[in-house]
CSV table of C-alpha atoms and ligand atoms in Angstrom, one decimal:
chain,number,residue,atom,x,y,z
A,1,MET,CA,0.0,0.1,-0.2
A,2,SER,CA,1.1,3.8,-0.5
A,3,ILE,CA,1.8,6.4,2.0
A,4,CYS,CA,0.6,9.6,0.3
A,5,ILE,CA,1.3,12.8,1.8
A,6,LEU,CA,0.0,16.5,0.9
A,7,GLY,CA,2.5,18.9,1.6
A,8,ILE,CA,1.3,22.6,1.9
A,9,GLU,CA,3.3,25.5,1.8
A,10,SER,CA,2.5,29.5,2.4
A,11,SER,CA,5.5,30.5,4.4
A,12,CYS,CA,5.9,33.5,2.6
A,13,ASP,CA,4.5,35.2,-1.0
A,14,ASP,CA,3.4,31.6,-2.7
A,15,THR,CA,0.6,29.3,-2.2
A,16,SER,CA,1.5,26.1,-3.2
A,17,ALA,CA,-0.1,22.6,-2.0
A,18,ALA,CA,1.3,18.9,-3.9
A,19,VAL,CA,1.0,15.3,-3.6
A,20,ILE,CA,3.4,13.0,-3.3
A,21,CYS,CA,3.0,8.9,-3.0
A,22,ASP,CA,5.7,6.8,-1.9
A,23,GLY,CA,8.5,9.5,-2.5
A,24,VAL,CA,7.4,10.0,-5.9
A,25,LEU,CA,5.9,13.4,-7.1
A,26,ARG,CA,2.3,13.3,-8.4
A,27,SER,CA,1.2,17.0,-9.0
A,28,ASN,CA,2.6,20.1,-7.2
A,29,VAL,CA,0.5,23.1,-7.8
A,30,ILE,CA,1.4,26.8,-7.1
A,31,ALA,CA,-0.5,30.6,-6.6
A,32,SER,CA,2.1,32.8,-6.7
A,33,GLN,CA,1.0,36.6,-5.6
A,34,ALA,CA,1.0,39.2,-8.5
A,35,VAL,CA,-0.5,41.2,-5.4
A,36,HIS,CA,2.8,42.4,-4.2
A,37,GLU,CA,4.6,43.7,-7.1
A,38,ALA,CA,3.3,47.2,-7.2
A,39,TYR,CA,4.9,47.2,-3.9
A,40,GLY,CA,8.4,46.4,-4.2
A,41,GLY,CA,8.0,43.8,-1.6
A,42,VAL,CA,5.9,41.3,-0.5
A,43,VAL,CA,3.0,43.1,1.8
A,44,PRO,CA,3.0,40.5,5.0
A,45,GLU,CA,-0.7,41.6,5.5
A,46,LEU,CA,-1.8,41.3,1.6
A,47,ALA,CA,0.3,37.8,1.4
A,48,SER,CA,-2.0,36.6,3.8
A,49,ARG,CA,-5.1,37.4,2.6
A,50,ALA,CA,-3.9,35.6,-1.2
A,51,HIS,CA,-3.4,32.7,1.2
A,52,GLN,CA,-6.6,32.6,2.2
A,53,GLN,CA,-8.1,33.1,-1.3
A,54,ASN,CA,-5.8,30.5,-2.9
A,55,ILE,CA,-5.6,27.9,-0.4
A,56,VAL,CA,-8.8,26.0,-1.0
A,57,PRO,CA,-8.6,25.5,-5.0
A,58,VAL,CA,-4.6,25.0,-4.6
A,59,VAL,CA,-5.1,22.3,-2.6
A,60,SER,CA,-8.1,21.1,-4.2
A,61,GLU,CA,-6.2,20.8,-7.8
A,62,ALA,CA,-3.5,19.0,-5.8
A,63,ILE,CA,-5.3,16.4,-5.2
A,64,LYS,CA,-7.0,16.1,-8.3
A,65,ARG,CA,-4.1,16.2,-10.4
A,66,ALA,CA,-2.5,13.7,-8.3
A,67,GLY,CA,-5.1,11.0,-9.6
A,68,ILE,CA,-6.4,10.3,-5.8
A,69,GLY,CA,-8.9,11.0,-3.4
A,70,LYS,CA,-8.6,13.0,-0.5
A,71,GLU,CA,-9.2,9.9,1.5
A,72,GLU,CA,-6.5,8.1,0.6
A,73,LEU,CA,-4.0,10.4,1.7
A,74,ASN,CA,-1.9,9.3,4.6
A,75,ALA,CA,-0.9,12.5,6.1
A,76,ILE,CA,-1.1,16.7,5.8
A,77,ALA,CA,2.6,17.7,5.5
A,78,PHE,CA,2.7,21.7,6.7
A,79,THR,CA,5.5,24.1,6.8
A,80,ARG,CA,5.0,25.7,10.2
A,81,CYS,CA,8.7,27.8,10.4
A,82,PRO,CA,10.1,30.0,9.2
A,83,GLY,CA,8.1,33.0,7.7
A,84,LEU,CA,5.6,35.6,7.7
A,85,MET,CA,3.2,34.9,10.7
A,86,GLY,CA,0.1,35.7,8.8
A,87,SER,CA,1.2,33.5,6.3
A,88,LEU,CA,2.2,30.6,8.3
A,89,LEU,CA,-1.1,30.4,10.1
A,90,VAL,CA,-3.3,30.2,7.0
A,91,GLY,CA,-1.1,27.1,5.9
A,92,THR,CA,-0.9,25.4,9.6
A,93,SER,CA,-4.8,26.1,10.1
A,94,PHE,CA,-5.9,24.8,7.0
A,95,ALA,CA,-4.2,21.6,7.8
A,96,LYS,CA,-4.9,21.6,11.2
A,97,GLY,CA,-8.3,21.6,9.7
A,98,LEU,CA,-8.4,19.1,6.9
A,99,ALA,CA,-6.1,16.8,8.9
A,100,THR,CA,-9.3,16.4,11.7
A,101,ALA,CA,-11.4,16.0,8.8
A,102,LEU,CA,-9.7,13.2,7.4
A,103,ASP,CA,-8.4,11.7,10.9
A,104,ILE,CA,-5.0,11.6,9.8
A,105,PRO,CA,-1.9,12.7,11.3
A,106,MET,CA,-0.3,16.0,10.4
A,107,VAL,CA,3.4,16.4,10.4
A,108,ASP,CA,5.4,20.2,10.8
A,109,VAL,CA,8.1,21.1,8.1
A,110,ASN,CA,11.0,23.2,9.1
A,111,HIS,CA,11.2,24.9,5.3
A,112,LEU,CA,14.6,25.4,5.3
A,113,GLN,CA,14.8,21.6,5.9
A,114,ALA,CA,12.3,21.3,3.1
A,115,HIS,CA,15.1,23.2,0.9
A,116,VAL,CA,17.6,20.6,1.8
A,117,LEU,CA,15.5,17.5,0.9
A,118,ALA,CA,14.1,18.9,-2.3
A,119,HIS,CA,16.9,16.9,-3.9
A,120,PHE,CA,14.8,13.7,-2.8
A,121,ILE,CA,12.0,14.3,-4.7
A,122,GLN,CA,11.4,11.8,-7.4
A,123,ASP,CA,9.8,13.7,-10.2
A,124,PRO,CA,8.8,11.5,-13.2
A,125,GLY,CA,10.4,12.3,-16.5
A,126,THR,CA,13.5,13.8,-14.6
A,127,PRO,CA,16.6,11.5,-13.9
A,128,TYR,CA,17.0,10.8,-10.1
A,129,ASN,CA,20.4,11.6,-8.7
A,130,PRO,CA,20.3,12.2,-5.2
A,131,PRO,CA,23.0,13.4,-2.9
A,132,LYS,CA,25.3,11.0,-0.8
A,133,PHE,CA,24.9,11.1,3.0
A,134,PRO,CA,26.8,13.0,3.9
A,135,PHE,CA,27.1,16.3,2.3
A,136,LEU,CA,27.0,20.0,1.9
A,137,CYS,CA,24.3,22.2,1.1
A,138,LEU,CA,24.3,25.4,0.0
A,139,LEU,CA,20.8,27.2,0.6
A,140,VAL,CA,20.0,31.2,-0.4
A,141,SER,CA,16.6,32.6,-0.7
A,142,GLY,CA,15.2,35.6,0.2
A,143,GLY,CA,15.7,35.1,3.7
A,144,ASN,CA,18.6,33.0,4.4
A,145,SER,CA,22.0,32.4,3.1
A,146,GLN,CA,23.4,28.7,4.9
A,147,ILE,CA,26.0,26.6,4.1
A,148,ILE,CA,24.3,23.1,5.8
A,149,ARG,CA,25.7,19.7,6.7
A,150,VAL,CA,23.5,16.8,6.0
A,151,GLU,CA,24.2,13.5,7.8
A,152,ALA,CA,20.9,12.3,7.1
A,153,TYR,CA,17.5,12.9,6.2
A,154,ASN,CA,16.3,14.3,9.6
A,155,LYS,CA,19.8,15.4,10.5
A,156,MET,CA,21.5,18.2,9.4
A,157,LYS,CA,23.7,21.2,11.1
A,158,VAL,CA,24.0,24.5,9.8
A,159,ILE,CA,28.2,25.4,9.4
A,160,GLY,CA,28.3,29.0,8.3
A,161,GLN,CA,25.1,31.7,8.1
A,162,THR,CA,25.0,34.9,7.2
A,163,ILE,CA,25.1,37.8,9.9
A,164,ASP,CA,23.0,40.1,8.4
A,165,ASP,CA,21.5,39.9,5.3
A,166,ALA,CA,20.6,36.8,2.7
A,167,ALA,CA,22.0,36.6,-0.9
A,168,GLY,CA,18.5,37.2,-2.3
A,169,GLU,CA,18.3,40.7,-0.2
A,170,ALA,CA,21.5,41.3,-1.9
A,171,PHE,CA,19.5,41.2,-5.4
A,172,ASP,CA,16.6,42.6,-4.3
A,173,LYS,CA,17.3,45.4,-2.5
A,174,CYS,CA,20.0,46.7,-4.9
A,175,ALA,CA,17.1,46.1,-8.1
A,176,LYS,CA,14.9,48.2,-6.3
A,177,VAL,CA,17.8,50.5,-5.9
A,178,MET,CA,18.5,50.3,-9.5
A,179,GLY,CA,14.5,50.9,-10.1
A,180,LEU,CA,13.8,47.2,-11.2
A,181,PRO,CA,11.1,45.3,-10.5
A,182,TYR,CA,10.7,42.5,-7.5
A,183,PRO,CA,11.8,40.3,-7.1
A,184,GLY,CA,15.2,41.7,-8.3
A,185,GLY,CA,16.9,37.8,-8.7
A,186,PRO,CA,15.4,37.2,-12.2
A,187,VAL,CA,16.0,40.2,-13.3
A,188,ILE,CA,19.7,41.1,-12.5
A,189,ASP,CA,20.1,37.3,-13.8
A,190,ARG,CA,18.7,38.2,-16.9
A,191,LEU,CA,20.2,41.5,-17.3
A,192,ALA,CA,24.1,40.5,-16.2
A,193,LYS,CA,23.9,38.3,-19.6
A,194,GLU,CA,25.0,41.2,-21.5
A,195,GLY,CA,27.1,42.6,-19.1
A,196,ASN,CA,30.9,43.0,-18.3
A,197,PRO,CA,31.0,41.2,-14.7
A,198,ARG,CA,34.5,43.1,-13.7
A,199,ALA,CA,33.1,46.5,-15.4
A,200,PHE,CA,33.0,47.9,-11.2
A,201,ALA,CA,34.6,46.2,-8.7
A,202,LEU,CA,32.5,46.1,-5.6
A,203,HIS,CA,33.3,45.3,-1.8
A,204,LYS,CA,33.9,41.7,-0.6
A,205,PRO,CA,33.9,41.0,2.8
A,206,HIS,CA,36.4,39.3,5.3
A,207,ILE,CA,34.0,37.4,7.7
A,208,ALA,CA,35.7,35.2,9.7
A,209,GLY,CA,34.8,31.1,9.5
A,210,LEU,CA,32.3,30.0,7.2
A,211,ASP,CA,29.6,32.7,7.9
A,212,TYR,CA,28.3,34.7,5.0
A,213,SER,CA,28.0,39.0,5.1
A,214,PHE,CA,26.0,40.9,2.1
A,215,SER,CA,24.9,44.3,3.7
A,216,GLY,CA,28.5,45.4,3.2
A,217,LEU,CA,28.2,44.8,-0.6
A,218,LYS,CA,25.4,46.6,-0.7
A,219,THR,CA,26.0,49.9,1.1
A,220,SER,CA,29.3,49.7,-1.3
A,221,PHE,CA,26.5,49.1,-4.3
A,222,LEU,CA,24.5,52.1,-2.8
A,223,TYR,CA,28.0,54.6,-3.1
A,224,LEU,CA,29.0,53.7,-6.8
A,225,LEU,CA,25.5,54.1,-7.8
A,226,ARG,CA,25.3,58.1,-5.6
A,227,ASP,CA,28.8,59.1,-6.8
A,228,LYS,CA,28.5,58.1,-10.5
A,229,ILE,CA,25.0,59.7,-10.3
A,230,LYS,CA,26.4,62.6,-9.5
A,231,GLU,CA,28.6,63.1,-12.5
A,232,ASP,CA,26.1,61.6,-14.7
A,233,PRO,CA,22.4,61.2,-14.1
A,234,ALA,CA,21.8,58.8,-16.7
A,235,PHE,CA,24.1,56.5,-15.0
A,236,ILE,CA,21.8,54.0,-14.1
A,237,GLU,CA,20.2,53.4,-17.0
A,238,ASN,CA,23.6,53.6,-19.1
A,239,ASN,CA,25.6,51.4,-17.1
A,240,LYS,CA,22.1,48.8,-15.8
A,241,ASN,CA,23.5,45.4,-17.9
A,242,ASP,CA,27.7,46.0,-16.7
A,243,LEU,CA,26.1,46.9,-12.8
A,244,CYS,CA,23.9,43.5,-13.0
A,245,ALA,CA,27.0,41.7,-14.3
A,246,SER,CA,29.5,43.2,-11.7
A,247,LEU,CA,27.0,42.5,-9.1
A,248,GLN,CA,26.2,39.0,-9.2
A,249,ALA,CA,29.5,38.2,-10.3
A,250,THR,CA,30.9,39.2,-6.7
A,251,ILE,CA,27.6,37.6,-4.5
A,252,VAL,CA,29.0,34.1,-6.5
A,253,GLU,CA,32.3,35.0,-5.5
A,254,ILE,CA,31.6,35.2,-2.2
A,255,LEU,CA,29.1,32.5,-2.1
A,256,MET,CA,31.6,29.8,-4.0
A,257,ASP,CA,34.6,31.3,-1.5
A,258,LYS,CA,33.1,29.7,2.0
A,259,VAL,CA,31.5,26.9,0.3
A,260,TYR,CA,34.7,26.0,-1.0
A,261,LYS,CA,36.3,27.0,2.7
A,262,ALA,CA,33.6,24.4,3.7
A,263,VAL,CA,34.5,21.5,1.5
A,264,LYS,CA,38.8,21.7,2.3
A,265,GLU,CA,37.2,21.9,6.3
A,266,THR,CA,35.2,18.7,5.9
A,267,GLY,CA,36.7,16.7,2.9
A,268,ILE,CA,33.0,16.5,2.3
A,269,LYS,CA,33.3,16.8,-1.6
A,270,GLU,CA,29.6,15.7,-2.5
A,271,VAL,CA,27.7,19.2,-2.1
A,272,ALA,CA,24.0,20.4,-3.4
A,273,VAL,CA,22.5,23.7,-3.3
A,274,GLY,CA,18.8,25.3,-2.8
A,275,GLY,CA,16.5,27.9,-2.2
A,276,GLY,CA,15.4,30.5,-4.9
A,277,VAL,CA,18.7,31.6,-5.9
A,278,SER,CA,19.7,28.6,-7.0
A,279,ALA,CA,17.9,29.6,-9.7
A,280,ASN,CA,20.7,31.7,-10.4
A,281,SER,CA,22.4,30.9,-13.9
A,282,ALA,CA,25.6,31.9,-12.9
A,283,VAL,CA,25.5,30.0,-9.3
A,284,ARG,CA,24.8,26.9,-11.4
A,285,GLY,CA,27.5,28.0,-14.0
A,286,ALA,CA,29.8,28.4,-11.1
A,287,PHE,CA,29.4,25.0,-9.4
A,288,GLU,CA,29.5,23.1,-12.2
A,289,GLN,CA,33.2,25.2,-13.0
A,290,TYR,CA,34.1,23.8,-8.9
A,291,ALA,CA,32.9,20.4,-10.0
A,292,ALA,CA,35.1,20.0,-12.7
A,293,ARG,CA,37.8,21.9,-11.3
A,294,TYR,CA,37.8,20.2,-7.6
A,295,GLY,CA,36.5,17.0,-8.6
A,296,TRP,CA,32.8,17.9,-6.5
A,297,THR,CA,29.8,15.8,-7.1
A,298,ILE,CA,27.3,18.2,-7.6
A,299,HIS,CA,23.5,18.6,-7.1
A,300,LEU,CA,21.4,21.2,-8.9
A,301,PRO,CA,17.6,21.6,-7.8
A,302,LYS,CA,15.5,21.8,-10.8
A,303,LEU,CA,13.8,25.2,-11.1
A,304,SER,CA,10.7,24.1,-9.9
A,305,PHE,CA,12.0,23.2,-6.7
A,306,THR,CA,14.2,26.6,-6.1
A,307,THR,CA,11.8,28.5,-5.1
A,308,ASP,CA,9.2,28.2,-2.5
A,309,ASN,CA,6.6,24.9,-3.6
A,310,ALA,CA,5.0,22.4,-1.1
A,311,ALA,CA,6.6,19.0,-3.1
A,312,MET,CA,9.8,19.4,-0.5
A,313,VAL,CA,7.2,19.8,2.1
A,314,ALA,CA,5.4,16.7,1.4
A,315,ILE,CA,9.1,15.1,0.4
A,316,THR,CA,9.8,16.0,4.1
A,317,GLY,CA,6.9,14.9,5.7
A,318,TYR,CA,7.3,11.7,3.9
A,319,TYR,CA,10.8,11.2,5.7
A,320,LYS,CA,9.0,12.7,8.9
A,321,TYR,CA,6.0,10.0,8.5
A,322,LEU,CA,8.3,6.8,7.9
A,323,ASP,CA,10.2,8.2,11.6
A,324,HIS,CA,6.3,9.0,12.9
A,325,ASP,CA,7.6,11.6,13.6
A,326,PHE,CA,4.0,13.7,13.7
A,327,CYS,CA,2.8,17.0,15.8
A,328,SER,CA,-0.3,17.1,17.6
A,329,LEU,CA,-3.2,19.9,16.9
A,330,ASP,CA,-1.9,22.5,19.5
A,331,LYS,CA,1.3,23.3,17.5
A,332,ALA,CA,1.7,26.6,16.6
A,333,PRO,CA,3.5,28.4,13.3
A,334,PHE,CA,6.9,30.3,14.4
A,335,ALA,CA,8.1,33.1,12.1
A,336,ARG,CA,11.6,32.2,13.2
A,337,VAL,CA,13.7,29.4,13.6
A,338,GLU,CA,17.3,27.5,13.2
A,339,LEU,CA,17.6,24.6,11.7
B,401,KG4,O1,13.1,30.1,-1.6
B,401,KG4,P1,12.5,31.8,-2.4
B,401,KG4,O2,11.8,31.3,-2.7
B,401,KG4,O3,12.1,32.1,-1.2
B,401,KG4,C1,12.2,32.4,0.0
B,401,KG4,O4,13.3,33.3,0.7
B,401,KG4,O5,11.9,31.9,0.7
B,401,KG4,O6,13.8,32.6,-2.6
B,401,KG4,C2,13.2,33.9,-3.3
B,401,KG4,C3,14.6,35.1,-3.3
B,401,KG4,C4,14.7,35.8,-4.4
B,401,KG4,O7,15.4,36.8,-3.0
B,401,KG4,C5,14.8,36.1,-5.8
B,401,KG4,O8,15.1,37.3,-5.9
B,401,KG4,C6,16.3,34.4,-5.7
B,401,KG4,O9,15.5,33.9,-4.5
B,401,KG4,N1,15.9,34.7,-7.1
B,401,KG4,C7,16.8,34.7,-7.9
B,401,KG4,C8,16.8,33.9,-9.0
B,401,KG4,N2,15.3,33.5,-8.5
B,401,KG4,C9,14.7,33.6,-7.9
B,401,KG4,N3,18.1,35.1,-7.6
B,401,KG4,C10,19.2,35.4,-8.5
B,401,KG4,N4,18.7,34.6,-9.8
B,401,KG4,C11,17.5,33.9,-9.9
B,401,KG4,N5,17.4,33.5,-11.0
C-alpha cells in the first residue's frame, strides 16, 4: 500500500500544495501572488489574505492532479516555520482542519530542511540522482544564506550562515535601487547576461569562518550609484547590464569562497545547492566549474524546486512520516527558527 502525503506551503508569497506517494511526485500546484508587484516587496497582510483566497482551490487541484481521492491521503505536511506569521497561520490552520476532518496525522515541516530535502523528490521524467550522505548544501534564498552539513534526512547542522542580509536580499535590494521590478534576482540574472562582470569593483566581506555577510556589498553598491549619478544622472540607465553583471559576479564569488572553504574543512565533496537563488545561472555555472576543477559531485535542483513549493514540504513530510514524527493539534507556527 502506498504512502501518500499532501504538502502545504504558505510561508511567504506562494500558496502551494503537492502530493507525493512513496517519494514520487504526483502533483505540485503553485499560486504566486502578483498583488505585491506594485509595492516592490512582499506586504505581509496582503500575503495572508491571498493565501486565504488561494488555499482551497490550490489544495483541491493538487489532490485532483495526483489522481487520488482525499481519503487516500496518509498525512498532511505543512510549513510551520520560518516565514511570515500571518502566511504560516493560514497553511497551519488549514492543515489542522483537513487533518482533523480526514482523521489523519499532521507533520510539521521546517521550510529550510524542506529546501535541502527537495533533492530527494522523485519527479517522473527527470533523472533521479539524489545526494549521498553526508553532503553539504548551500541554501540561498530571499531570507537565508547558509551552509548546511547534512548527515541524514533528519540530521542536519548549519555550519555557516549570514550575519546580516541573505544573498537573495542583496539581489532584491540592489535591484530596487536600480528601479528594477520585484523580485530583482531573476531580472538581474537576465540583464547580467549582456553585461561585463568586471566593469565595477564591489566590496567583498572579510568574515571569519564559514559565515556570510552581504550588507557591506549592498552599501558599496549604493555608494557607487550615488557617486556616479552625481557625474551622470543617467548612469544607472546607461550601465544597467554592467551593474547587474558586476553585482551578480560578486555575490557568486562570496558564496563560492565559503562553500570551497567548507569542502576543504569537512573533506566532503558531495555538494548541493537549494533555495530561490539556486535558480541563478551564474550560481549554477559556478557550481559546474568548481565540480570540474575540484572533483566535487554537485546537485543542482530542478528550477521548479528552487523557489517556494509544496513538493519539498511533501517529501520532508514523507520522511518524517516514515520516522513516525508527527505533530499535535496544539502546534503553533513560528516566524523564525533555525534548522
Ligand atoms: O526560496 P525563495 O523562493 O523564497 C524564500 O526566501 O523563502 O527565494 C526567493 C529569492 C528572492 O530573493 C529572488 O530574487 C531570488 O530568490 N531569486 C533569484 C533568482 N530567482 C529567484 N536570485 C538570483 N537569480 C535568480 N535567477
